[in-house]
Short mmCIF file of C-alpha atoms in Angstrom, two decimals:
data_model
loop_
_atom_site.label_atom_id
_atom_site.label_comp_id
_atom_site.label_asym_id
_atom_site.label_seq_id
_atom_site.Cartn_x
_atom_site.Cartn_y
_atom_site.Cartn_z
CA UNK A 249 36.67 2.04 5.32
CA UNK A 250 33.14 3.42 5.14
CA UNK A 251 30.17 1.25 5.89
CA UNK A 252 27.37 1.21 3.37
CA UNK A 253 23.98 2.16 4.81
CA UNK A 254 21.16 -0.21 3.98
CA UNK A 255 17.66 1.17 3.79
CA UNK A 256 15.05 -1.34 4.95
CA UNK A 257 11.43 -0.86 3.80
CA UNK A 258 8.60 -0.86 6.26
CA UNK A 259 7.79 -4.37 7.45
CA UNK A 260 4.22 -4.40 6.05
CA UNK A 261 5.47 -3.07 2.72
CA UNK A 262 8.12 -5.81 2.56
CA UNK A 263 5.47 -8.43 3.34
CA UNK A 264 3.23 -7.05 0.57
CA UNK A 265 0.43 -6.15 2.97
CA UNK A 266 0.33 -2.32 2.74
CA UNK A 267 0.68 0.19 -0.06
CA UNK A 268 1.78 3.25 1.90
CA UNK A 269 1.26 5.70 -0.99
CA UNK A 270 -2.30 4.59 -1.46
CA UNK A 271 -2.88 4.69 2.31
CA UNK A 272 -1.51 8.23 2.52
CA UNK A 273 -3.83 9.49 -0.25
CA UNK A 274 -6.80 7.97 1.59
CA UNK A 275 -5.75 9.48 4.91
CA UNK A 276 -5.27 12.92 3.37
CA UNK A 277 -9.02 13.12 2.77
CA UNK A 278 -9.54 13.39 6.53
CA UNK A 279 -12.57 11.10 6.37
CA UNK A 280 -13.00 7.68 8.00
CA UNK A 281 -12.28 4.74 5.70
CA UNK A 282 -14.74 1.99 4.77
CA UNK A 283 -12.29 -0.90 4.77
CA UNK A 284 -13.52 -3.94 2.81
CA UNK A 285 -11.57 -7.19 3.07
CA UNK A 286 -12.56 -10.51 1.49
CA UNK A 287 -11.37 -14.04 2.04
CA UNK A 288 -12.60 -17.08 0.16
CA UNK A 289 -15.59 -17.70 2.43
CA UNK A 290 -16.01 -14.46 4.40
CA UNK A 291 -16.32 -10.71 4.16
CA UNK A 292 -15.13 -8.13 6.70
CA UNK A 293 -16.26 -4.50 6.53
CA UNK A 294 -14.91 -1.92 9.01
CA UNK A 295 -15.20 1.82 9.39
CA UNK A 296 -11.78 2.99 10.59
CA UNK A 297 -10.66 6.44 11.64
CA UNK A 298 -7.02 7.57 11.57
CA UNK A 299 -5.34 8.67 14.80
CA UNK A 300 -1.67 9.48 15.28
CA UNK A 301 -1.26 6.82 17.92
CA UNK A 302 -3.00 4.18 15.77
CA UNK A 303 -6.15 3.67 13.75
CA UNK A 304 -9.41 3.38 15.64
CA UNK A 305 -12.12 0.96 14.51
CA UNK A 306 -15.50 2.68 14.81
CA UNK A 307 -17.72 -0.07 13.45
CA UNK A 308 -17.15 -3.59 12.18
CA UNK A 309 -19.26 -6.29 10.58
CA UNK A 310 -18.17 -9.82 9.66
CA UNK A 311 -20.09 -12.30 7.53
CA UNK A 312 -20.18 -14.75 10.46
CA UNK A 313 -22.58 -12.28 12.19
CA UNK A 314 -25.12 -13.04 9.48
CA UNK A 315 -25.39 -16.60 10.79
CA UNK A 316 -26.36 -15.19 14.19
CA UNK A 317 -29.07 -13.12 12.49
CA UNK A 318 -30.48 -16.24 10.82
CA UNK A 319 -28.67 -16.38 7.46
CA UNK A 320 -28.58 -20.04 6.38
CA UNK A 321 -26.71 -19.77 3.11
CA UNK A 322 -23.02 -19.24 2.33
CA UNK A 323 -21.08 -16.26 3.66
CA UNK A 324 -18.84 -15.77 0.66
CA UNK A 325 -21.41 -14.94 -1.99
CA UNK A 326 -22.73 -11.60 -3.33
CA UNK A 327 -25.92 -11.43 -1.24
CA UNK A 328 -24.00 -11.99 1.99
CA UNK A 329 -21.38 -9.43 0.96
CA UNK A 330 -24.15 -6.85 0.45
CA UNK A 331 -25.71 -7.69 3.81
CA UNK A 332 -22.37 -7.33 5.61
CA UNK A 333 -21.89 -3.89 4.05
CA UNK A 334 -25.45 -2.94 5.05
CA UNK A 335 -24.81 -4.13 8.63
CA UNK A 336 -21.53 -2.22 8.87
CA UNK A 337 -23.20 0.90 7.51
CA UNK A 338 -26.01 0.75 10.04
CA UNK A 339 -23.51 0.23 12.90
CA UNK A 340 -21.44 3.22 11.69
CA UNK A 341 -24.50 5.42 11.44
CA UNK A 342 -25.51 4.52 15.00
CA UNK A 343 -22.06 5.70 16.12
CA UNK A 344 -22.44 9.04 14.32
CA UNK A 345 -20.34 8.30 11.22
CA UNK A 346 -22.27 9.34 8.17
CA UNK A 347 -19.51 9.76 5.57
CA UNK A 348 -16.47 7.74 4.62
CA UNK A 349 -14.25 6.73 1.67
CA UNK A 350 -13.65 3.24 0.29
CA UNK A 351 -10.40 1.40 1.09
CA UNK A 352 -10.05 -1.89 -0.77
CA UNK A 353 -6.40 -2.31 0.18
CA UNK A 354 -4.31 -4.44 -2.16
CA UNK A 355 -7.31 -6.33 -3.51
CA UNK A 356 -8.10 -5.97 -7.18
CA UNK A 357 -11.01 -3.55 -7.66
CA UNK A 358 -13.10 -5.67 -10.04
CA UNK A 359 -16.41 -4.03 -10.93
CA UNK A 360 -19.58 -5.91 -9.96
CA UNK A 361 -17.67 -8.08 -7.47
CA UNK A 362 -18.36 -8.88 -3.86
CA UNK A 363 -16.18 -5.97 -2.75
CA UNK A 364 -18.50 -3.53 -4.49
CA UNK A 365 -21.55 -5.41 -3.24
CA UNK A 366 -20.38 -4.60 0.30
CA UNK A 367 -19.89 -0.96 -0.67
CA UNK A 368 -23.39 -0.89 -2.15
CA UNK A 369 -24.71 -2.24 1.16
CA UNK A 370 -23.00 0.60 3.02
CA UNK A 371 -24.43 3.14 0.55
CA UNK A 372 -27.94 1.66 0.90
CA UNK A 373 -27.70 1.90 4.68
CA UNK A 374 -27.62 5.68 4.32
CA UNK A 375 -23.89 6.39 4.49
CA UNK A 376 -22.38 8.96 2.10
CA UNK A 377 -19.69 7.04 0.20
CA UNK A 378 -18.22 8.32 -3.08
CA UNK A 379 -18.92 5.68 -5.70
CA UNK A 380 -19.71 4.88 -9.30
CA UNK A 381 -23.02 3.09 -9.88
CA UNK A 382 -21.50 1.19 -12.82
CA UNK A 383 -19.19 -0.71 -10.46
CA UNK A 384 -22.08 -2.16 -8.38
CA UNK A 385 -23.60 -5.56 -9.17
CA UNK A 386 -27.14 -5.51 -10.57
CA UNK A 387 -30.11 -6.03 -8.26
CA UNK A 388 -30.75 -9.67 -9.34
CA UNK A 389 -27.24 -10.65 -8.30
CA UNK A 390 -27.43 -8.73 -5.02
CA UNK A 391 -30.63 -10.48 -4.00
CA UNK A 392 -29.35 -13.92 -4.97
CA UNK A 393 -31.67 -14.45 -7.94
CA UNK A 394 -28.73 -15.73 -10.00
CA UNK A 395 -28.24 -18.49 -7.37
CA UNK A 396 -31.91 -19.41 -7.19
CA UNK A 397 -32.08 -19.64 -11.02
CA UNK A 398 -29.10 -21.98 -11.10
CA UNK A 399 -30.11 -25.49 -12.13
CA UNK A 400 -27.37 -28.09 -11.85
CA UNK A 401 -26.77 -31.60 -10.65
CA UNK A 402 -23.11 -30.82 -10.01
CA UNK A 403 -21.29 -30.16 -6.76
CA UNK A 404 -21.45 -26.38 -6.90
CA UNK A 405 -24.19 -26.09 -4.26
CA UNK A 406 -23.75 -29.46 -2.60
CA UNK A 407 -23.54 -27.92 0.88
CA UNK A 408 -26.95 -26.34 0.42
CA UNK A 409 -28.37 -29.70 -0.63
CA UNK A 410 -26.70 -31.40 2.35
CA UNK A 411 -28.26 -28.84 4.70
CA UNK A 412 -31.64 -29.29 2.96
CA UNK A 413 -31.68 -25.68 1.75
CA UNK A 414 -33.55 -24.87 -1.45
CA UNK A 415 -31.76 -22.59 -3.93
CA UNK A 416 -34.94 -20.70 -4.61
CA UNK A 417 -35.23 -19.70 -0.92
CA UNK A 418 -32.18 -17.44 -0.91
CA UNK A 419 -34.00 -14.38 -2.29
CA UNK A 420 -36.75 -14.59 0.33
CA UNK A 421 -34.26 -14.97 3.16
CA UNK A 422 -32.18 -12.10 1.73
CA UNK A 423 -35.19 -9.76 1.79
CA UNK A 424 -36.15 -10.86 5.29
CA UNK A 425 -32.65 -10.28 6.66
CA UNK A 426 -32.27 -6.98 4.83
CA UNK A 427 -35.51 -5.72 6.40
CA UNK A 428 -34.34 -6.85 9.82
CA UNK A 429 -30.99 -5.03 9.46
CA UNK A 430 -32.66 -1.84 8.18
CA UNK A 431 -34.91 -1.71 11.26
CA UNK A 432 -31.91 -1.72 13.62
#
């Protein structure tokens, strides 16, 4: 009696964490990847280079770093996503990486979202990243003007009220932090 061979998929594919076809097309470019990952309250941007013995992270920026730089507002919004991309881009440029391609992983590539705000930050830092300008959020949303214009008595920005933060102060702090990151 012959035994039937069972083919098992890669572990990360079975867990729904990696699309190996998409990864292979990105790796075939030979360029480092600008990896953008988003959770509900945070953004992670890394510049990763492929090596046969394992990927090497060249530069990384996490939205929690913004707090250390003086950011008082939330770390899951569009302005903070942009700033994290800007910070990652500046770190990559300081390590000699000037060009990369975008890797959004399994996340849905929704135009004008926080994912593309992070990519816009990397582009504005001076990195050469292939992109479409139509996918980037407009400047008012990147600077947080849509948050400062929001007038509500609801619970949407209750944490800001609890911390005695004014909604109209987010654009000024955004500009201040952007200037500080650009000088690095």
